Coordinates of N, CA and C and ligand atoms in Angstrom, one line a residue:
M1 N -2.2 24.7 27.6 CA -3.7 24.8 27.4 C -4.0 26.1 26.8
N2 N -4.8 26.0 25.7 CA -5.2 27.3 25.1 C -6.4 27.8 25.8
K3 N -6.4 29.1 26.1 CA -7.5 29.7 26.7 C -8.5 30.1 25.7
E4 N -9.8 30.1 26.1 CA -10.8 30.4 25.1 C -10.9 32.0 25.0
I5 N -11.2 32.4 23.8 CA -11.4 33.8 23.5 C -12.8 34.2 24.0
L6 N -12.9 35.2 24.9 CA -14.2 35.5 25.5 C -14.9 36.6 24.6
L7 N -14.2 37.7 24.4 CA -14.8 38.8 23.7 C -13.9 39.4 22.7
Q8 N -14.4 39.7 21.6 CA -13.5 40.1 20.5 C -14.2 41.1 19.5
L9 N -13.4 42.1 19.1 CA -13.8 43.0 18.0 C -12.9 42.6 16.8
K10 N -13.6 42.3 15.6 CA -12.8 41.9 14.4 C -13.1 42.9 13.3
G11 N -12.0 43.5 12.8 CA -12.1 44.4 11.7 C -13.2 45.5 11.9
M12 N -13.2 46.0 13.2 CA -14.3 46.8 13.5 C -14.2 48.3 13.0
N13 N -15.2 48.7 12.3 CA -15.3 50.1 11.9 C -16.6 50.5 12.6
A14 N -16.5 51.5 13.5 CA -17.7 51.9 14.2 C -17.6 53.4 14.6
G15 N -18.8 54.0 14.9 CA -18.8 55.4 15.3 C -20.2 55.8 15.7
Y16 N -20.5 57.0 15.4 CA -21.7 57.6 15.8 C -22.3 58.4 14.6
G17 N -23.6 58.2 14.3 CA -24.3 58.9 13.3 C -23.6 59.1 12.0
G18 N -23.1 58.0 11.5 CA -22.4 58.0 10.2 C -20.9 58.4 10.3
L19 N -20.5 58.9 11.4 CA -19.1 59.3 11.6 C -18.3 58.1 12.0
R20 N -17.2 57.9 11.4 CA -16.4 56.7 11.7 C -15.3 57.1 12.8
I21 N -15.3 56.4 13.9 CA -14.3 56.7 15.0 C -13.3 55.6 15.0
L22 N -13.8 54.3 15.0 CA -12.8 53.2 15.1 C -12.6 52.7 13.6
H23 N -11.3 52.5 13.4 CA -10.9 52.1 12.0 C -10.2 50.7 12.1
D24 N -10.8 49.7 11.6 CA -10.3 48.4 11.5 C -9.7 47.9 12.8
V25 N -10.4 48.0 13.9 CA -9.9 47.6 15.2 C -10.1 46.1 15.5
N26 N -9.0 45.5 15.9 CA -9.0 44.1 16.3 C -8.5 44.0 17.7
I27 N -9.4 43.6 18.6 CA -9.0 43.5 20.0 C -9.7 42.2 20.5
Q28 N -8.9 41.4 21.3 CA -9.5 40.2 21.9 C -9.1 40.1 23.3
V29 N -10.1 39.5 24.1 CA -9.8 39.3 25.5 C -10.1 37.8 25.8
D30 N -9.1 37.1 26.3 CA -9.2 35.7 26.6 C -9.8 35.5 28.0
E31 N -10.3 34.4 28.2 CA -10.8 34.0 29.5 C -9.8 34.3 30.6
G32 N -10.2 35.0 31.7 CA -9.4 35.2 32.8 C -8.3 36.2 32.7
E33 N -8.2 36.8 31.5 CA -7.1 37.7 31.2 C -7.4 39.2 31.6
V34 N -6.4 39.9 31.9 CA -6.5 41.4 32.2 C -5.9 42.1 31.1
V35 N -6.6 43.0 30.4 CA -6.2 43.7 29.2 C -6.3 45.2 29.4
A36 N -5.3 45.9 29.0 CA -5.3 47.4 29.1 C -5.6 48.0 27.7
I37 N -6.4 49.0 27.7 CA -6.6 49.8 26.5 C -6.2 51.2 26.8
M38 N -5.1 51.7 26.2 CA -4.5 53.0 26.6 C -4.5 53.9 25.3
G39 N -4.2 55.2 25.6 CA -4.1 56.1 24.4 C -4.6 57.5 24.8
P40 N -4.2 58.5 23.9 CA -4.6 59.9 24.2 C -6.1 60.1 24.3
N41 N -6.5 61.2 24.8 CA -7.9 61.7 24.8 C -8.4 61.7 23.4
G42 N -9.6 61.1 23.3 CA -10.2 61.2 21.9 C -9.7 60.1 21.0
A43 N -8.9 59.2 21.5 CA -8.4 58.1 20.7 C -9.4 57.0 20.3
G44 N -10.5 57.0 21.1 CA -11.5 56.0 20.8 C -11.6 54.9 21.9
K45 N -11.0 55.1 23.0 CA -11.0 54.0 24.0 C -12.4 53.7 24.6
S46 N -13.1 54.8 24.9 CA -14.5 54.6 25.4 C -15.4 54.0 24.3
T47 N -15.1 54.4 23.1 CA -15.9 53.9 22.0 C -15.7 52.4 21.8
V48 N -14.5 51.9 22.1 CA -14.3 50.5 22.0 C -15.2 49.8 23.1
L49 N -15.1 50.3 24.3 CA -16.0 49.6 25.3 C -17.4 49.7 25.0
K50 N -17.9 50.9 24.5 CA -19.3 51.0 24.1 C -19.7 50.1 23.0
T51 N -18.7 49.8 22.1 CA -19.0 49.0 20.9 C -19.2 47.5 21.4
F52 N -18.4 47.1 22.4 CA -18.6 45.7 23.0 C -20.0 45.7 23.5
F53 N -20.5 46.8 23.9 CA -21.8 46.8 24.7 C -23.0 47.3 23.8
G54 N -22.8 47.4 22.5 CA -23.9 47.8 21.6 C -24.3 49.2 21.7
M55 N -23.4 50.1 22.1 CA -23.8 51.5 22.3 C -23.2 52.4 21.2
T56 N -22.7 51.8 20.1 CA -22.2 52.6 19.0 C -22.9 52.1 17.7
E57 N -22.6 52.8 16.6 CA -23.1 52.3 15.4 C -22.0 51.5 14.7
I58 N -22.3 50.2 14.5 CA -21.3 49.3 13.8 C -21.5 49.5 12.3
Q59 N -20.4 49.9 11.7 CA -20.5 50.2 10.2 C -20.0 48.9 9.5
S60 N -19.0 48.3 9.9 CA -18.6 47.0 9.4 C -17.7 46.3 10.4
G61 N -17.5 45.0 10.2 CA -16.7 44.3 11.2 C -17.7 43.5 12.2
S62 N -17.1 42.8 13.1 CA -18.0 42.0 14.0 C -17.5 42.0 15.5
V63 N -18.5 41.8 16.3 CA -18.3 41.6 17.7 C -18.6 40.1 18.0
K64 N -17.6 39.5 18.7 CA -17.8 38.1 18.9 C -17.8 37.8 20.4
W65 N -18.6 36.9 20.8 CA -18.6 36.4 22.2 C -18.4 34.9 22.2
R66 N -17.3 34.4 22.8 CA -17.0 33.0 22.8 C -17.0 32.5 21.3
D67 N -16.4 33.2 20.4 CA -16.3 32.8 19.0 C -17.6 32.8 18.2
K68 N -18.6 33.4 18.8 CA -19.9 33.5 18.1 C -20.2 34.9 17.8
K69 N -20.5 35.2 16.5 CA -20.8 36.6 16.2 C -22.1 37.0 16.9
I70 N -22.1 38.2 17.5 CA -23.3 38.7 18.1 C -23.6 40.1 17.6
D71 N -24.9 40.4 17.8 CA -25.4 41.7 17.5 C -25.6 42.4 18.9
P72 N -24.7 43.1 19.4 CA -24.8 43.5 20.8 C -25.9 44.5 21.1
V73 N -26.7 44.1 22.1 CA -27.8 44.9 22.7 C -27.5 44.9 24.2
P74 N -27.4 46.1 24.8 CA -27.0 46.2 26.2 C -27.5 45.1 27.2
H75 N -28.8 45.0 27.3 CA -29.3 44.1 28.3 C -28.9 42.6 28.0
E76 N -28.8 42.3 26.7 CA -28.5 40.9 26.4 C -27.0 40.7 26.7
V77 N -26.2 41.7 26.5 CA -24.7 41.6 26.7 C -24.5 41.4 28.3
V78 N -25.3 42.1 29.1 CA -25.3 41.9 30.5 C -25.6 40.5 30.8
R79 N -26.6 39.9 30.2 CA -27.0 38.6 30.5 C -26.0 37.5 30.1
M80 N -25.2 37.8 29.1 CA -24.2 36.9 28.6 C -23.1 36.9 29.7
G81 N -22.9 37.9 30.5 CA -21.9 37.9 31.5 C -20.8 39.0 31.3
V82 N -21.3 40.1 30.7 CA -20.4 41.2 30.5 C -20.9 42.4 31.4
S83 N -20.0 43.0 32.1 CA -20.4 44.1 33.0 C -19.6 45.3 32.6
Y84 N -20.2 46.5 32.5 CA -19.6 47.7 32.0 C -19.7 48.8 33.0
V85 N -18.6 49.3 33.5 CA -18.5 50.4 34.4 C -18.1 51.7 33.7
P86 N -19.0 52.6 33.3 CA -18.6 53.7 32.5 C -17.7 54.7 33.2
Q87 N -17.1 55.6 32.4 CA -16.3 56.7 32.9 C -17.1 57.5 33.9
G88 N -16.4 58.0 35.0 CA -17.1 59.1 35.8 C -17.8 58.7 37.0
R89 N -17.4 57.5 37.6 CA -17.9 57.1 38.9 C -19.4 57.3 39.0
R90 N -20.2 56.8 38.1 CA -21.6 57.1 38.2 C -22.3 56.2 39.2
V91 N -22.5 56.7 40.4 CA -23.3 56.0 41.4 C -24.6 56.8 41.6
F92 N -25.6 56.2 42.2 CA -26.8 57.0 42.6 C -26.5 57.7 43.9
R93 N -26.3 58.9 43.8 CA -25.7 59.7 44.9 C -26.6 59.7 46.2
Y94 N -27.9 59.7 45.9 CA -28.8 59.8 47.1 C -29.4 58.5 47.5
L95 N -28.8 57.4 47.0 CA -29.1 56.1 47.5 C -27.9 55.6 48.4
T96 N -28.2 54.7 49.3 CA -27.1 54.2 50.1 C -26.2 53.2 49.3
V97 N -25.1 52.9 49.9 CA -24.2 52.0 49.3 C -24.9 50.7 49.0
E98 N -25.7 50.2 50.0 CA -26.4 48.9 49.8 C -27.4 49.0 48.7
E99 N -28.1 50.1 48.7 CA -29.2 50.3 47.6 C -28.5 50.3 46.2
N100 N -27.3 51.0 46.1 CA -26.6 51.0 44.8 C -26.3 49.6 44.4
L101 N -25.9 48.8 45.4 CA -25.5 47.4 45.0 C -26.7 46.6 44.6
E102 N -27.8 46.8 45.3 CA -29.1 46.1 44.9 C -29.4 46.4 43.5
I103 N -29.3 47.7 43.1 CA -29.6 48.1 41.7 C -28.7 47.4 40.7
G104 N -27.4 47.2 41.1 CA -26.5 46.5 40.3 C -26.9 45.1 40.0
A105 N -27.7 44.5 40.9 CA -28.1 43.1 40.7 C -29.5 43.0 40.1
Y106 N -29.9 44.0 39.3 CA -31.2 44.0 38.8 C -31.6 42.8 38.0
V107 N -30.6 42.1 37.4 CA -30.9 40.9 36.6 C -31.2 39.7 37.4
V108 N -30.8 39.8 38.7 CA -30.9 38.6 39.6 C -32.3 38.7 40.3
K109 N -33.1 37.7 40.1 CA -34.5 37.7 40.7 C -34.5 37.2 42.1
D110 N -33.6 36.3 42.4 CA -33.7 35.6 43.7 C -33.1 36.6 44.8
K111 N -33.9 37.0 45.7 CA -33.5 38.0 46.8 C -32.4 37.5 47.6
K112 N -32.5 36.2 48.0 CA -31.4 35.7 48.8 C -30.0 35.7 48.1
E113 N -30.1 35.4 46.8 CA -28.9 35.5 46.0 C -28.3 36.9 46.0
V114 N -29.2 37.9 45.9 CA -28.8 39.3 45.9 C -28.0 39.6 47.2
R115 N -28.6 39.2 48.3 CA -28.0 39.4 49.7 C -26.6 38.7 49.7
R116 N -26.6 37.5 49.2 CA -25.3 36.8 49.2 C -24.2 37.6 48.4
R117 N -24.6 38.1 47.3 CA -23.6 38.8 46.5 C -23.2 40.1 47.1
I118 N -24.2 40.8 47.8 CA -23.8 42.0 48.5 C -22.7 41.7 49.5
E119 N -23.0 40.7 50.3 CA -22.0 40.3 51.4 C -20.6 40.0 50.7
E120 N -20.7 39.3 49.6 CA -19.4 38.9 48.9 C -18.6 40.1 48.5
V121 N -19.3 41.1 47.8 CA -18.6 42.3 47.4 C -18.1 43.2 48.6
M122 N -18.9 43.2 49.6 CA -18.5 43.9 50.8 C -17.2 43.3 51.4
D123 N -17.1 42.0 51.3 CA -15.8 41.4 51.8 C -14.6 41.9 51.0
I124 N -14.9 42.1 49.7 CA -13.8 42.6 48.8 C -13.5 44.1 49.2
F125 N -14.5 44.8 49.5 CA -14.3 46.3 49.7 C -14.8 46.6 51.2
P126 N -13.9 46.4 52.2 CA -14.3 46.6 53.6 C -14.7 48.0 53.8
D127 N -14.2 49.0 53.1 CA -14.6 50.4 53.3 C -16.1 50.6 53.0
L128 N -16.6 49.8 52.0 CA -18.0 49.9 51.7 C -18.8 49.2 52.7
K129 N -18.3 48.2 53.3 CA -19.0 47.5 54.3 C -19.3 48.4 55.5
A130 N -18.2 49.2 55.9 CA -18.4 50.1 57.0 C -19.4 51.2 56.7
K131 N -19.6 51.5 55.4 CA -20.5 52.6 55.1 C -21.8 52.1 54.4
R132 N -22.2 50.9 54.6 CA -23.3 50.3 53.9 C -24.6 51.1 53.9
K133 N -24.8 51.8 55.1 CA -26.1 52.5 55.2 C -25.9 54.0 54.8
E134 N -24.7 54.4 54.4 CA -24.5 55.8 54.1 C -25.0 56.1 52.7
K135 N -25.5 57.3 52.5 CA -25.8 57.7 51.1 C -24.5 57.9 50.4
S136 N -24.4 57.5 49.1 CA -23.1 57.5 48.4 C -22.6 58.9 48.2
V137 N -23.4 59.9 48.3 CA -23.0 61.3 48.1 C -22.0 61.6 49.3
N138 N -22.1 60.9 50.4 CA -21.2 61.2 51.5 C -19.9 60.4 51.4
L139 N -19.7 59.6 50.4 CA -18.4 58.8 50.3 C -17.3 59.7 49.7
S140 N -16.1 59.3 49.9 CA -15.0 60.0 49.2 C -15.0 59.5 47.7
G141 N -14.2 60.3 46.9 CA -14.1 59.9 45.5 C -13.6 58.5 45.3
G142 N -12.6 58.1 46.1 CA -12.1 56.7 46.0 C -13.2 55.7 46.3
Q143 N -13.9 56.0 47.4 CA -15.0 55.1 47.8 C -16.1 55.0 46.8
Q144 N -16.4 56.1 46.2 CA -17.4 56.1 45.1 C -17.0 55.2 43.9
Q145 N -15.7 55.3 43.6 CA -15.1 54.5 42.5 C -15.2 53.0 42.9
M146 N -14.9 52.7 44.1 CA -15.0 51.3 44.6 C -16.4 50.8 44.5
L147 N -17.3 51.7 44.8 CA -18.8 51.4 44.7 C -19.2 51.1 43.3
A148 N -18.7 52.0 42.4 CA -19.0 51.8 41.0 C -18.5 50.4 40.5
I149 N -17.3 50.0 40.9 CA -16.8 48.7 40.5 C -17.5 47.6 41.2
A150 N -17.8 47.8 42.5 CA -18.6 46.8 43.3 C -19.9 46.5 42.6
R151 N -20.6 47.6 42.2 CA -21.9 47.5 41.6 C -21.8 46.7 40.3
G152 N -20.6 46.9 39.5 CA -20.4 46.1 38.3 C -20.2 44.7 38.6
L153 N -19.8 44.3 39.8 CA -19.6 42.9 40.1 C -20.9 42.1 40.5
M154 N -21.9 42.9 40.7 CA -23.2 42.3 41.3 C -23.9 41.3 40.3
T155 N -23.6 41.5 39.0 CA -24.1 40.5 38.1 C -23.3 39.2 37.9
D156 N -22.2 39.2 38.7 CA -21.3 38.1 38.7 C -20.7 37.8 37.3
P157 N -20.1 38.8 36.7 CA -19.8 38.8 35.2 C -18.6 37.8 35.0
H158 N -18.5 37.4 33.7 CA -17.3 36.7 33.2 C -16.2 37.7 32.9
I159 N -16.7 38.9 32.5 CA -15.8 39.9 32.1 C -16.3 41.3 32.5
L160 N -15.3 42.1 33.1 CA -15.7 43.4 33.6 C -15.0 44.5 32.7
L161 N -15.7 45.4 32.2 CA -15.1 46.5 31.4 C -15.1 47.8 32.2
L162 N -13.9 48.3 32.5 CA -13.8 49.5 33.3 C -13.2 50.7 32.6
D163 N -14.0 51.8 32.5 CA -13.5 52.9 31.8 C -12.9 54.0 32.8
E164 N -11.6 54.1 32.7 CA -10.8 55.1 33.5 C -11.2 55.0 35.0
P165 N -11.0 53.8 35.6 CA -11.4 53.7 37.0 C -10.6 54.5 38.0
T166 N -9.5 55.1 37.6 CA -8.7 55.8 38.6 C -8.7 57.3 38.3
L167 N -9.6 57.8 37.4 CA -9.6 59.2 37.1 C -9.9 60.1 38.4
G168 N -9.0 61.0 38.6 CA -9.1 61.9 39.7 C -8.7 61.3 41.1
L169 N -8.2 60.1 41.1 CA -7.8 59.6 42.4 C -6.3 59.9 42.7
S170 N -6.0 59.9 44.0 CA -4.6 60.1 44.4 C -3.7 58.9 44.0
P171 N -2.4 59.1 43.8 CA -1.6 57.9 43.5 C -1.7 56.7 44.4
K172 N -1.9 57.0 45.7 CA -2.1 55.9 46.7 C -3.4 55.2 46.4
L173 N -4.4 55.9 46.1 CA -5.7 55.3 45.8 C -5.7 54.5 44.5
V174 N -4.9 55.0 43.6 CA -4.8 54.3 42.3 C -4.2 52.9 42.5
K175 N -3.2 52.9 43.4 CA -2.6 51.6 43.7 C -3.6 50.7 44.4
T176 N -4.4 51.2 45.3 CA -5.4 50.4 46.0 C -6.4 49.9 45.0
V177 N -6.9 50.7 44.1 CA -7.9 50.3 43.1 C -7.4 49.2 42.2
F178 N -6.1 49.4 41.7 CA -5.5 48.4 40.9 C -5.3 47.0 41.6
A179 N -4.9 47.1 42.9 CA -4.7 45.9 43.7 C -6.1 45.2 43.8
K180 N -7.1 45.9 44.1 CA -8.4 45.3 44.2 C -8.9 44.6 42.9
I181 N -8.7 45.3 41.8 CA -9.1 44.8 40.5 C -8.3 43.5 40.2
K182 N -7.0 43.4 40.5 CA -6.2 42.2 40.3 C -6.7 41.1 41.2
E183 N -7.0 41.5 42.5 CA -7.5 40.5 43.5 C -8.8 39.8 43.0
I184 N -9.7 40.7 42.5 CA -11.0 40.1 42.0 C -10.8 39.2 40.7
N185 N -9.9 39.7 39.9 CA -9.5 38.9 38.7 C -9.1 37.5 39.1
E186 N -8.2 37.4 40.1 CA -7.6 36.2 40.5 C -8.6 35.3 41.3
R187 N -9.4 36.0 42.2 CA -10.4 35.2 43.0 C -11.4 34.6 42.2
R188 N -11.9 35.3 41.1 CA -13.1 34.8 40.4 C -12.7 34.3 39.0
N189 N -11.4 34.4 38.7 CA -11.0 34.1 37.3 C -11.8 34.9 36.3
M190 N -12.0 36.1 36.6 CA -12.9 37.0 35.8 C -12.0 37.9 34.9
A191 N -12.2 37.9 33.6 CA -11.4 38.7 32.7 C -11.8 40.2 33.0
V192 N -10.8 41.1 32.8 CA -11.0 42.5 33.0 C -10.4 43.3 31.8
V193 N -11.1 44.3 31.3 CA -10.6 45.2 30.4 C -10.5 46.6 31.1
I194 N -9.3 47.2 31.2 CA -9.2 48.5 31.9 C -8.8 49.5 30.9
V195 N -9.6 50.6 30.7 CA -9.2 51.7 29.9 C -8.5 52.7 30.8
E196 N -7.3 53.2 30.4 CA -6.7 54.3 31.1 C -6.0 55.1 30.1
H197 N -5.9 56.4 30.4 CA -5.3 57.4 29.4 C -3.8 57.1 29.3
N198 N -3.1 57.4 30.3 CA -1.6 57.2 30.3 C -1.1 57.0 31.7
L199 N -1.1 55.7 32.0 CA -0.8 55.4 33.4 C 0.0 54.1 33.4
K200 N 1.4 54.3 33.4 CA 2.2 53.1 33.2 C 2.1 52.1 34.4
S201 N 1.7 52.6 35.5 CA 1.5 51.7 36.6 C 0.5 50.6 36.4
L202 N -0.5 50.9 35.5 CA -1.5 50.0 35.1 C -0.8 48.7 34.5
L203 N 0.3 48.9 33.8 CA 0.9 47.7 33.2 C 1.4 46.7 34.2
G204 N 1.5 47.1 35.5 CA 1.9 46.2 36.5 C 0.8 45.1 36.8
I205 N -0.4 45.4 36.4 CA -1.5 44.4 36.8 C -2.1 43.7 35.5
V206 N -1.7 44.1 34.3 CA -2.3 43.5 33.2 C -1.4 42.5 32.5
D207 N -2.0 41.7 31.6 CA -1.3 40.7 30.9 C -0.8 41.3 29.5
R208 N -1.8 41.9 28.9 CA -1.5 42.5 27.6 C -2.1 43.9 27.5
A209 N -1.6 44.7 26.5 CA -2.1 46.0 26.3 C -2.3 46.4 24.8
Y210 N -3.3 47.2 24.6 CA -3.5 47.8 23.3 C -3.4 49.3 23.4
V211 N -2.7 49.9 22.5 CA -2.6 51.4 22.5 C -3.4 51.9 21.3
L212 N -4.3 52.8 21.5 CA -5.1 53.3 20.4 C -4.6 54.8 20.1
D213 N -4.7 55.1 18.9 CA -4.4 56.5 18.5 C -5.3 56.8 17.3
H214 N -6.0 57.9 17.3 CA -6.9 58.3 16.2 C -7.8 57.1 15.8
G215 N -8.3 56.4 16.7 CA -9.2 55.3 16.3 C -8.6 54.0 15.8
K216 N -7.3 54.0 15.8 CA -6.6 52.8 15.3 C -5.8 52.1 16.4
V217 N -5.6 50.8 16.4 CA -4.7 50.1 17.3 C -3.3 50.3 16.7
V218 N -2.5 51.1 17.4 CA -1.1 51.3 16.9 C -0.1 50.4 17.6
I219 N -0.4 49.9 18.8 CA 0.5 48.9 19.5 C -0.4 47.8 20.1
E220 N 0.1 46.6 20.0 CA -0.5 45.5 20.7 C 0.7 44.7 21.3
D221 N 0.8 44.6 22.6 CA 2.0 44.0 23.2 C 1.7 43.4 24.5
T222 N 2.7 42.7 25.0 CA 2.6 42.2 26.4 C 2.9 43.4 27.3
A223 N 2.3 43.3 28.5 CA 2.5 44.4 29.5 C 4.0 44.6 29.7
E224 N 4.7 43.5 29.9 CA 6.1 43.5 30.2 C 6.9 44.3 29.2
S225 N 6.7 43.9 27.9 CA 7.4 44.5 26.9 C 7.1 46.0 26.7
L226 N 5.8 46.4 26.8 CA 5.4 47.8 26.7 C 6.0 48.6 27.8
A227 N 6.0 48.0 29.0 CA 6.5 48.7 30.2 C 8.0 49.1 30.0
S228 N 8.7 48.2 29.3 CA 10.2 48.4 29.2 C 10.6 49.2 28.0
S229 N 9.6 49.7 27.2 CA 9.9 50.4 26.0 C 9.4 51.9 26.2
D230 N 9.8 52.7 25.2 CA 9.3 54.1 25.3 C 8.2 54.3 24.3
A231 N 7.6 53.2 23.8 CA 6.6 53.3 22.7 C 5.4 54.1 23.2
L232 N 4.9 53.9 24.4 CA 3.8 54.6 24.9 C 4.0 56.1 25.0
E233 N 5.2 56.5 25.5 CA 5.5 57.9 25.5 C 5.5 58.5 24.1
R234 N 6.0 57.7 23.1 CA 6.1 58.3 21.8 C 4.7 58.4 21.2
V235 N 3.7 57.5 21.5 CA 2.4 57.7 21.0 C 1.8 59.0 21.5
F236 N 2.1 59.3 22.8 CA 1.6 60.6 23.4 C 2.3 61.8 22.9
L237 N 3.5 61.6 22.5 CA 4.2 62.8 21.9 C 3.9 62.9 20.4
G238 N 3.2 61.9 19.8 CA 2.9 62.0 18.4 C 4.1 61.6 17.5
T239 N 5.1 61.0 18.1 CA 6.2 60.6 17.3 C 6.4 59.1 17.1
Y240 N 5.3 58.4 17.5 CA 5.3 56.9 17.3 C 5.0 56.5 15.9
N241 N 5.9 55.7 15.4 CA 5.7 55.2 14.0 C 5.7 53.7 14.0
K242 N 4.7 53.1 13.5 CA 4.6 51.6 13.6 C 5.8 50.9 13.0
R243 N 6.4 51.4 12.0 CA 7.5 50.8 11.4 C 8.8 50.9 12.2
K244 N 8.9 51.8 13.1 CA 10.0 52.1 14.0 C 11.2 52.6 13.2
Ligands
ADP1 N1 -21.8 60.2 21.3 C1 -20.9 60.6 20.4 N2 -21.3 61.2 19.3 C2 -20.4 61.7 18.4 N3 -19.0 61.6 18.6 C3 -18.6 61.1 19.7 C4 -19.5 60.5 20.7 N4 -18.8 60.0 21.7 C5 -17.5 60.2 21.4 N5 -17.4 60.8 20.2 C6 -16.1 61.2 19.5 O1 -15.4 60.0 19.3 C7 -14.0 60.2 19.4 C8 -13.4 59.2 20.4 O2 -14.0 59.4 21.7 P1 -13.8 58.5 22.9 O3 -14.1 57.1 22.5 O4 -14.6 59.0 24.0 O5 -12.3 58.7 23.2 P2 -11.4 58.3 24.5 O6 -12.2 57.5 25.4 O7 -10.2 57.6 24.0 O8 -11.0 59.7 25.1 C9 -13.8 61.6 19.9 O9 -13.5 62.4 18.7 C10 -15.2 62.0 20.3 O10 -15.5 63.4 20.1
MG2 MG1 -13.0 57.9 27.3

């Protein structure tokens, strides 16, 4: 059975204020798939996520949603079923865990449905359940990251875009966060795109990976094959050559 392509960048050239950051980028995410985007600092990973979300200047190329070309505008992309959790654990620090989740469901008008979704994400993240009335400023870094992800789930997305979800977390917490992401992917058949800088353990939970360097996709491979090669290391060392 062929899976449907959910979200896609085709021949994408994009950047900011006339500056080109992404060069002929082709990335696709199929329904239910977990995809990694990796690469050095400044490679353009966040720019890829922002382009899916209509937050960059598209110079040429297209964004497609379920094989239909779209002109991405953030609130419309949310309504289509895409959720974006930006870099840096951005939670509302002086609001409680529960209030943060309510804000995440801003597109949902039915109050009962909002309550139902809060209970649902609390079941996924028991740590948050225990702290539901706490102001998020009092949570640990790992808990704040869980909250940022949980908030991203409140729109019940078809696809979740996560920008460096493990930044600054201990190796043990990184494992926990990855396990949670995989669990949600399986439970909801929700596609996930995870951006990480250089974290080989990420390959344990993804199906496929793209490696970006200087705004170009230099590697597109299955997680298995990338994990067993030294290509990723060579990109970081600057000795990777597409022709090998
Ligand atoms: N808002 C912006 N305006 C101008 N240049 C930007 C902006 N955001 C990022 N850049 C530039 O785009 C390039 C890629 O950045 P980014 O996508 O954040 O890389 P990564 O996430 O891989 O570290 C960098 O050279 C960065 O300086
Ligand atoms: Mg980034």
